[in-house]
Amino acid sequence: MSVIKDEEQRYSYRNFFRYSVYRVTSLSGMGPIFIIASFIMASGYLSRVYLGIIGILILIVGISLEPLFGYAIDSFQRKSVLKFCIFATIILLSFSSLMALLYGTANLAVLSILLIGADTITSLVYSTQRALQQSISRISLMGKNNGIAEITSQLPSMVGSIIAVPIIIYVGFFGAIVFAILISIISLILLSRIHEEKMKVSTERSLKPKILVDGYLEVFRFLKSNIKITLFIVTLNFTFICLMASNYLSPIYIYKVGGNAGDLAIVEILYSIFAIISGLIIPRFMERWLSPALIWVFMVLFATGNILIAMYNSLSFFMIVQPLFFGLGNPSTRMLRNTFVMERIPHEMSGKFFAGISLISNMARICIMIVMTSLINILPLQILWKINGALVLGAVIFSMYLSIEIKKTGNFIKRKDEPKEETN
C-alpha cells in the first residue's frame, strides 16, 4: 500500500504543480544579473571580445563537468542535487558582491567569476530538473508536461526581465544580487514540498576520485554504444546550440543600433511571451504528430530569424523578429525533442543520455563561439547572423540523413520503467 501511495503522490497533478511553482521561482533570480553583466561587457570594443571568451570558458567548464553532472543526477536524489545548487548559488552571489565592493561592478574579473559560476550551476539545475520532471511524469502525460515545463522555464525569464528594468534604474548590480539570494531561499522551501521517487543506487556510489572517473567512463561508453542516436538528437538540438551565439550577438547588435540594457530586457520579455505561447500550442501538435519532421519545421523557423535580422539594421525590426522567430523556434524544438527522447529512454539512464547530448552540444558551441568571438570586430554583424542561420539549416539536413540511417539499423532505446496505469 505504501508503494502505491508513493506512486500516487509522485504522479499526482498536485506534485507536478508544486514542481512547476518551484521551477518558476528557482529560475527567476539570475535574470537581472545576466542582463546587467552582459550589456556592460557588450558596450566596449575589447570587453565584447571578453564576453565571447567568457562564453567559451563556460562551455569548457560545462564539457569538463557534464559527465560528472550526469553521474551525480543518476547517483543521488535529484532533490539533494538541487539543494546543493541552491547553496552553491548563495555562496557565489555573496562572494561576487564582496569582490564587486572591492574592485567595482564593471571589473571584468568580477563579472567573469559571476557569469561562469552562475551559468555552470544553472546548467546542473536544468539537467537535474529535467530528470526530476521525468521521474514524476507518466509517459501518457509527457508531452503535456513538457509543454507546462516550457512555460515554467520561460516565465522566470519574463519575470527576471521585467524586474531587471526597475533594478537597472534604481538599485543596480547590488540590488540584483540581493534579489537573487532571496529567490534562492524561497526556492529551497518550495523544493522541500515535492515528492520524489527514492533512487535505487549502490550505497558505494559517492564522490570519491575512482568513482568519479568511473562516472566519466560510464557516460563515454554510453555514447559509444548509441553514437548514431546521440548525434541525431544533437542535430535536433542545434537551435539551442546556435542560440548561444545569438545571445552573444544580441546585446552587441542592440548597442550598435543605439539601444540600451532596458531594450535588451524588453527583447527578453517578448521572447518569453512567444515561448510561453509555444508551451501552450505545441502539446496540441504532439497529440497528433510527434516526429522529427515537426522539429525540423521549427528549426527552419529559427534559422530564418537569423537571416532576417542580418537583412536590416534597425532596433525596432530586431525587437519584432528576434522574439517572434526565436521565441517560437527554439522552445518548440526543445519541447518536441525532449518529449521524443523522454518517451524512449528509462529515467535511470536519462542523466547519462542528456549528459552525452550536452557534452557534444557544448563542443559544437565552443567551435561556434570561437569563430564568432574571433570575427566580432572584423566582420559585420550581418554576416555572423547569416553564418548562425546557415549552421541550423545544415543541422536539419544532417538530421534527415541520420534519421534514415537509424531506421535502417534498428529501433530507438525503449523506456520500460513506468508502472502500468490502471484503466476502467
Coordinates of C-alpha atoms in Angstrom, one line a residue:
M1 CA 0.0 0.0 0.0
S2 CA 2.8 2.4 0.9
V3 CA 4.4 1.8 -2.6
I4 CA 1.0 2.5 -4.3
K5 CA 0.5 5.6 -2.2
D6 CA 4.0 6.9 -3.0
E7 CA 3.4 6.4 -6.8
E8 CA 0.0 8.2 -6.5
Q9 CA 1.7 11.2 -4.7
R10 CA 4.6 11.2 -7.2
Y11 CA 2.5 11.1 -10.3
S12 CA -0.2 13.4 -8.9
Y13 CA -1.2 16.7 -10.5
R14 CA -0.6 18.4 -7.2
N15 CA 3.0 17.2 -7.1
F16 CA 3.7 18.4 -10.6
F17 CA 2.1 21.8 -9.7
R18 CA 4.5 22.1 -6.8
Y19 CA 7.4 21.2 -9.1
S20 CA 6.2 23.9 -11.6
V21 CA 6.0 26.6 -8.9
Y22 CA 9.4 25.7 -7.6
R23 CA 10.8 25.7 -11.2
V24 CA 9.5 29.2 -12.0
T25 CA 10.8 30.6 -8.7
S26 CA 14.2 28.9 -8.8
L27 CA 15.0 30.2 -12.3
S28 CA 13.8 33.8 -11.8
G29 CA 16.6 35.1 -9.6
M30 CA 19.5 35.3 -12.1
G31 CA 17.7 37.2 -14.9
P32 CA 18.6 40.8 -13.9
I33 CA 22.2 39.8 -13.2
F34 CA 22.7 38.2 -16.6
I35 CA 21.2 41.2 -18.4
I36 CA 23.2 43.8 -16.5
A37 CA 26.5 41.9 -16.8
S38 CA 26.0 41.1 -20.5
F39 CA 25.2 44.6 -21.5
I40 CA 28.2 46.1 -19.5
M41 CA 30.5 43.8 -21.4
A42 CA 28.8 44.2 -24.8
S43 CA 29.2 48.0 -24.7
G44 CA 33.0 48.0 -25.0
Y45 CA 35.2 47.2 -28.1
L46 CA 37.5 44.9 -26.2
S47 CA 35.0 43.7 -23.5
R48 CA 32.7 42.3 -26.1
V49 CA 35.6 40.0 -27.1
Y50 CA 36.0 39.1 -23.4
L51 CA 32.2 38.4 -23.3
G52 CA 32.8 35.8 -26.1
I53 CA 35.8 34.4 -24.3
I54 CA 33.7 34.0 -21.1
G55 CA 31.1 32.1 -23.2
I56 CA 33.9 29.8 -24.4
L57 CA 35.2 29.3 -20.9
I58 CA 31.7 28.5 -19.7
L59 CA 31.4 25.8 -22.3
I60 CA 34.8 24.3 -21.5
V61 CA 33.8 24.1 -17.8
G62 CA 30.5 22.5 -19.0
I63 CA 32.3 19.9 -21.0
S64 CA 34.6 19.1 -18.1
L65 CA 31.7 18.7 -15.6
E66 CA 28.9 17.4 -17.8
P67 CA 29.8 13.7 -17.3
L68 CA 30.1 14.4 -13.6
F69 CA 26.7 16.1 -13.6
G70 CA 25.1 13.1 -15.4
Y71 CA 26.7 10.7 -12.9
A72 CA 25.6 12.8 -9.9
I73 CA 22.0 13.1 -11.2
D74 CA 21.8 9.3 -11.7
S75 CA 23.5 8.5 -8.4
F76 CA 21.9 10.9 -5.8
Q77 CA 18.4 12.0 -5.0
R78 CA 17.5 14.8 -7.5
K79 CA 16.2 17.0 -4.8
S80 CA 19.6 16.7 -2.9
V81 CA 21.4 17.8 -6.1
L82 CA 19.1 20.8 -6.4
K83 CA 19.6 21.8 -2.8
F84 CA 23.4 21.7 -3.4
C85 CA 22.9 24.0 -6.3
I86 CA 20.9 26.5 -4.2
F87 CA 23.6 26.7 -1.5
A88 CA 26.3 27.0 -4.2
T89 CA 24.4 29.9 -5.8
I90 CA 24.1 31.7 -2.5
I91 CA 27.8 31.3 -1.8
L92 CA 28.7 32.5 -5.4
L93 CA 26.5 35.6 -5.1
S94 CA 27.8 36.5 -1.7
F95 CA 31.4 36.2 -2.9
S96 CA 30.7 38.2 -6.1
S97 CA 29.1 41.0 -4.2
L98 CA 32.2 41.2 -1.9
M99 CA 34.5 41.3 -4.9
A100 CA 32.4 44.0 -6.5
L101 CA 32.6 46.1 -3.4
L102 CA 36.4 45.9 -3.5
Y103 CA 37.0 46.2 -7.3
G104 CA 33.9 47.7 -8.8
T105 CA 30.9 46.2 -10.6
A106 CA 32.4 46.8 -14.0
N107 CA 35.6 44.8 -13.2
L108 CA 36.0 42.1 -15.8
A109 CA 37.3 39.6 -13.3
V110 CA 34.3 40.0 -11.0
L111 CA 31.8 39.7 -14.0
S112 CA 33.7 36.7 -15.3
I113 CA 33.6 34.8 -12.0
L114 CA 29.9 35.6 -11.6
L115 CA 28.9 34.7 -15.2
I116 CA 30.9 31.5 -15.4
G117 CA 29.9 30.3 -11.9
A118 CA 26.2 31.1 -12.3
D119 CA 26.0 29.5 -15.8
T120 CA 27.7 26.3 -14.5
I121 CA 25.3 26.0 -11.6
T122 CA 22.3 26.8 -13.8
S123 CA 23.4 24.1 -16.2
L124 CA 23.3 21.5 -13.4
V125 CA 20.0 22.8 -12.2
Y126 CA 18.4 22.5 -15.7
S127 CA 19.7 18.9 -16.2
T128 CA 18.6 17.9 -12.7
Q129 CA 15.1 19.5 -13.0
R130 CA 14.6 17.7 -16.3
A131 CA 15.5 14.3 -14.7
L132 CA 13.2 15.1 -11.7
Q133 CA 10.4 16.1 -14.1
Q134 CA 10.7 12.8 -16.0
S135 CA 10.6 10.8 -12.8
I136 CA 7.3 12.4 -11.7
S137 CA 5.6 12.3 -15.1
R138 CA 3.6 9.4 -16.6
I139 CA 4.5 8.6 -20.2
S140 CA 1.0 9.3 -21.3
L141 CA 1.3 12.9 -20.0
M142 CA 4.9 13.5 -21.1
G143 CA 4.1 15.8 -24.0
K144 CA 1.6 17.9 -21.9
N145 CA 4.0 18.1 -19.0
N146 CA 6.8 19.2 -21.3
G147 CA 4.6 22.0 -22.6
I148 CA 4.0 23.1 -19.0
A149 CA 7.7 22.8 -18.3
E150 CA 8.5 25.1 -21.3
I151 CA 6.1 27.7 -19.9
T152 CA 7.6 27.4 -16.4
S153 CA 11.1 27.8 -17.9
Q154 CA 10.1 30.9 -19.8
L155 CA 8.1 32.6 -17.0
P156 CA 11.3 33.1 -15.0
S157 CA 12.9 34.8 -18.0
M158 CA 9.9 37.1 -18.3
V159 CA 9.8 37.8 -14.5
G160 CA 13.6 38.4 -14.4
S161 CA 13.5 40.7 -17.4
I162 CA 10.5 42.7 -16.0
I163 CA 12.2 43.1 -12.7
A164 CA 15.5 43.9 -14.4
V165 CA 14.1 47.2 -15.7
P166 CA 13.5 48.9 -12.2
I167 CA 16.6 47.2 -10.8
I168 CA 18.7 48.7 -13.5
I169 CA 17.2 52.1 -12.9
Y170 CA 17.0 52.2 -9.1
V171 CA 19.3 49.7 -7.4
G172 CA 21.7 48.4 -10.0
F173 CA 24.1 45.5 -9.6
F174 CA 23.9 45.0 -5.8
G175 CA 20.1 45.1 -5.8
A176 CA 20.1 42.3 -8.4
I177 CA 22.4 40.2 -6.1
V178 CA 20.1 40.7 -3.1
F179 CA 17.1 39.7 -5.2
A180 CA 18.8 36.5 -6.4
I181 CA 19.7 35.4 -2.9
L182 CA 16.1 35.9 -1.7
I183 CA 14.8 33.9 -4.6
S184 CA 17.3 31.1 -3.7
I185 CA 16.0 30.9 -0.2
I186 CA 12.4 30.8 -1.3
S187 CA 13.3 28.0 -3.8
L188 CA 14.7 25.9 -1.1
I189 CA 11.5 26.0 0.8
L190 CA 9.4 25.1 -2.2
L191 CA 11.7 22.3 -3.2
S192 CA 11.1 20.5 0.1
R193 CA 7.4 20.1 -0.8
I194 CA 8.0 17.9 -3.9
H195 CA 7.5 14.1 -3.7
E196 CA 10.4 12.2 -5.4
E197 CA 11.0 8.6 -6.1
K198 CA 13.7 7.0 -3.9
M199 CA 16.7 6.3 -6.1
K200 CA 17.8 2.6 -6.3
V201 CA 21.6 3.0 -6.5
S202 CA 24.5 1.3 -4.9
T203 CA 25.4 2.5 -1.5
E204 CA 29.1 2.6 -2.7
R205 CA 28.3 5.5 -5.0
S206 CA 29.9 8.7 -3.8
L207 CA 32.2 11.4 -5.0
K208 CA 35.4 9.5 -4.5
P209 CA 38.1 10.1 -7.2
K210 CA 37.9 6.5 -8.6
I211 CA 34.1 6.6 -8.7
L212 CA 34.2 10.0 -10.4
V213 CA 36.5 8.6 -13.1
D214 CA 34.1 5.6 -13.5
G215 CA 31.3 8.2 -13.9
Y216 CA 33.1 9.8 -16.9
L217 CA 33.9 6.4 -18.4
E218 CA 30.3 5.3 -18.0
V219 CA 29.0 8.3 -20.0
F220 CA 31.6 7.8 -22.8
R221 CA 30.7 4.1 -23.0
F222 CA 27.0 5.0 -23.3
L223 CA 27.8 7.5 -26.1
K224 CA 29.9 4.9 -28.0
S225 CA 27.2 2.3 -27.9
N226 CA 24.5 4.8 -29.0
I227 CA 26.5 7.1 -31.2
K228 CA 24.1 7.5 -34.2
I229 CA 21.1 8.1 -31.9
T230 CA 23.2 10.6 -29.8
L231 CA 24.3 12.5 -32.9
F232 CA 20.7 12.5 -34.2
I233 CA 19.4 14.2 -31.0
V234 CA 22.4 16.6 -31.1
T235 CA 21.4 17.8 -34.6
L236 CA 17.9 18.3 -33.3
N237 CA 19.5 20.4 -30.5
F238 CA 21.1 22.8 -32.9
T239 CA 18.7 25.7 -32.3
F240 CA 19.8 25.6 -28.7
I241 CA 23.4 25.2 -29.7
C242 CA 23.2 28.3 -32.0
L243 CA 21.1 30.2 -29.5
M244 CA 24.2 30.9 -27.5
A245 CA 25.8 32.7 -30.5
S246 CA 22.5 34.6 -31.0
N247 CA 22.6 35.6 -27.3
Y248 CA 26.2 36.8 -27.7
L249 CA 25.4 38.8 -30.8
S250 CA 22.1 40.3 -29.5
P251 CA 23.4 42.8 -26.9
I252 CA 26.2 43.9 -29.3
Y253 CA 23.6 44.4 -32.0
I254 CA 21.4 46.5 -29.7
Y255 CA 24.3 48.6 -28.5
K256 CA 25.4 49.3 -32.1
V257 CA 22.0 50.5 -33.2
G258 CA 21.7 52.8 -30.2
G259 CA 19.8 50.7 -27.7
N260 CA 20.5 50.1 -24.0
A261 CA 20.1 47.4 -21.3
G262 CA 16.5 48.3 -20.9
D263 CA 15.9 47.4 -24.6
L264 CA 17.7 44.1 -24.1
A265 CA 15.3 43.4 -21.1
I266 CA 12.3 44.2 -23.3
V267 CA 13.5 41.8 -26.0
E268 CA 13.9 39.1 -23.3
I269 CA 10.3 39.8 -22.1
L270 CA 8.9 39.5 -25.7
Y271 CA 10.9 36.3 -26.3
S272 CA 9.4 34.8 -23.1
I273 CA 5.9 35.7 -24.3
F274 CA 6.3 33.9 -27.6
A275 CA 8.0 31.0 -25.8
I276 CA 5.0 30.7 -23.4
I277 CA 2.7 30.7 -26.5
S278 CA 4.8 27.8 -27.8
G279 CA 4.3 26.0 -24.5
L280 CA 0.6 26.3 -24.9
I281 CA 0.2 25.2 -28.6
I282 CA 3.0 22.7 -29.1
P283 CA 1.4 20.0 -26.8
R284 CA -1.6 20.0 -29.1
F285 CA 0.6 19.3 -32.1
M286 CA 2.3 16.4 -30.1
E287 CA -1.1 14.8 -29.5
R288 CA -1.5 14.2 -33.3
W289 CA 2.0 14.4 -34.8
L290 CA 5.3 13.9 -32.9
S291 CA 8.1 13.3 -35.3
P292 CA 11.5 14.7 -36.3
A293 CA 9.8 16.4 -39.3
L294 CA 7.8 18.7 -36.9
I295 CA 11.1 19.5 -35.1
W296 CA 12.7 20.4 -38.5
V297 CA 9.9 22.9 -39.2
F298 CA 10.7 24.9 -36.1
M299 CA 14.5 24.6 -36.7
V300 CA 14.0 26.2 -40.1
L301 CA 11.9 29.0 -38.4
F302 CA 14.7 29.7 -36.1
A303 CA 17.3 29.8 -38.9
T304 CA 15.0 32.2 -40.9
G305 CA 15.0 34.6 -37.9
N306 CA 18.8 34.8 -38.0
I307 CA 18.8 35.5 -41.7
L308 CA 16.1 38.2 -41.5
I309 CA 18.0 40.0 -38.7
A310 CA 21.0 40.1 -41.0
M311 CA 19.0 41.9 -43.7
Y312 CA 18.1 45.1 -41.6
N313 CA 20.0 47.4 -39.2
S314 CA 17.1 48.5 -37.1
L315 CA 16.3 48.2 -33.4
S316 CA 12.5 48.2 -33.9
F317 CA 12.8 45.4 -36.5
F318 CA 15.1 43.4 -34.3
M319 CA 12.7 43.7 -31.3
I320 CA 10.0 42.2 -33.5
V321 CA 11.9 39.5 -35.4
Q322 CA 14.1 38.1 -32.6
P323 CA 11.3 37.4 -30.1
L324 CA 8.9 36.1 -32.8
F325 CA 11.2 33.7 -34.7
F326 CA 13.5 32.7 -31.8
G327 CA 10.7 32.6 -29.2
L328 CA 8.7 30.2 -31.4
G329 CA 11.6 28.3 -33.0
N330 CA 13.8 27.4 -30.1
P331 CA 11.3 26.5 -27.3
S332 CA 9.1 24.5 -29.7
T333 CA 12.2 22.5 -30.9
R334 CA 13.2 21.8 -27.3
M335 CA 9.8 20.6 -26.2
L336 CA 9.4 18.3 -29.1
R337 CA 12.9 17.0 -28.8
N338 CA 12.7 16.4 -25.0
T339 CA 9.3 14.6 -25.4
F340 CA 10.7 12.5 -28.2
V341 CA 13.6 11.4 -26.0
M342 CA 11.8 11.1 -22.7
E343 CA 9.2 8.7 -24.2
R344 CA 12.0 6.4 -25.3
I345 CA 14.6 6.1 -22.5
P346 CA 14.4 4.7 -18.9
H347 CA 14.6 7.6 -16.4
E348 CA 17.6 5.9 -14.6
M349 CA 19.5 6.4 -17.9
S350 CA 18.4 9.9 -18.5
G351 CA 21.3 11.5 -16.7
K352 CA 23.9 9.8 -18.8
F353 CA 22.0 10.3 -22.1
F354 CA 21.4 14.0 -21.6
A355 CA 24.9 14.4 -20.3
G356 CA 26.1 12.9 -23.6
I357 CA 23.9 15.2 -25.6
S358 CA 25.1 18.2 -23.6
L359 CA 28.8 17.1 -23.9
I360 CA 28.7 17.0 -27.7
S361 CA 26.4 20.1 -28.0
N362 CA 28.8 22.1 -25.9
M363 CA 31.8 21.1 -28.0
A364 CA 29.9 22.4 -31.0
R365 CA 29.0 25.6 -29.2
I366 CA 32.7 26.1 -28.3
C367 CA 33.7 25.9 -32.0
I368 CA 30.9 28.3 -33.0
M369 CA 31.8 30.8 -30.2
I370 CA 35.5 30.7 -31.1
V371 CA 34.5 31.7 -34.7
M372 CA 32.1 34.4 -33.5
T373 CA 34.5 35.9 -31.0
S374 CA 37.4 35.9 -33.4
L375 CA 35.3 37.7 -36.1
I376 CA 33.2 40.0 -33.9
N377 CA 35.4 43.1 -34.6
I378 CA 36.4 42.0 -38.1
L379 CA 33.2 41.1 -40.0
P380 CA 29.9 43.0 -40.0
L381 CA 27.3 41.5 -37.6
Q382 CA 25.0 40.8 -40.5
I383 CA 27.5 38.1 -41.8
L384 CA 27.7 36.5 -38.4
W385 CA 23.9 36.3 -38.1
K386 CA 23.9 34.6 -41.6
I387 CA 26.5 32.1 -40.5
N388 CA 24.5 31.2 -37.4
G389 CA 21.3 30.6 -39.5
A390 CA 23.2 28.5 -42.1
L391 CA 24.5 26.2 -39.3
V392 CA 21.0 25.4 -38.2
L393 CA 19.9 24.7 -41.8
G394 CA 22.9 22.4 -42.1
A395 CA 21.9 20.6 -39.0
V396 CA 18.5 20.0 -40.4
I397 CA 19.9 18.3 -43.5
F398 CA 22.3 16.2 -41.4
S399 CA 19.5 15.2 -39.1
M400 CA 17.4 14.0 -42.1
Y401 CA 20.3 11.8 -43.2
L402 CA 20.8 10.3 -39.6
S403 CA 17.1 9.7 -39.3
I404 CA 17.2 7.5 -42.4
E405 CA 20.3 5.6 -41.1
I406 CA 18.7 4.9 -37.7
K407 CA 15.6 3.5 -39.4
K408 CA 17.8 1.1 -41.3
T409 CA 19.8 -0.2 -38.3
G410 CA 17.1 -0.6 -35.7
N411 CA 14.9 0.9 -33.1
F412 CA 15.5 3.7 -30.6
I413 CA 16.2 2.9 -26.9
K414 CA 12.9 1.9 -25.2
R415 CA 11.6 3.2 -21.9
K416 CA 10.0 0.5 -19.8
D417 CA 10.4 1.8 -16.3
E418 CA 6.9 3.2 -15.6
P419 CA 4.3 1.2 -13.8
K420 CA 1.2 0.4 -15.9
E421 CA -1.7 2.7 -15.4
E422 CA -5.0 1.1 -14.4
T423 CA -7.9 1.7 -16.8
N424 CA -11.6 1.5 -16.0

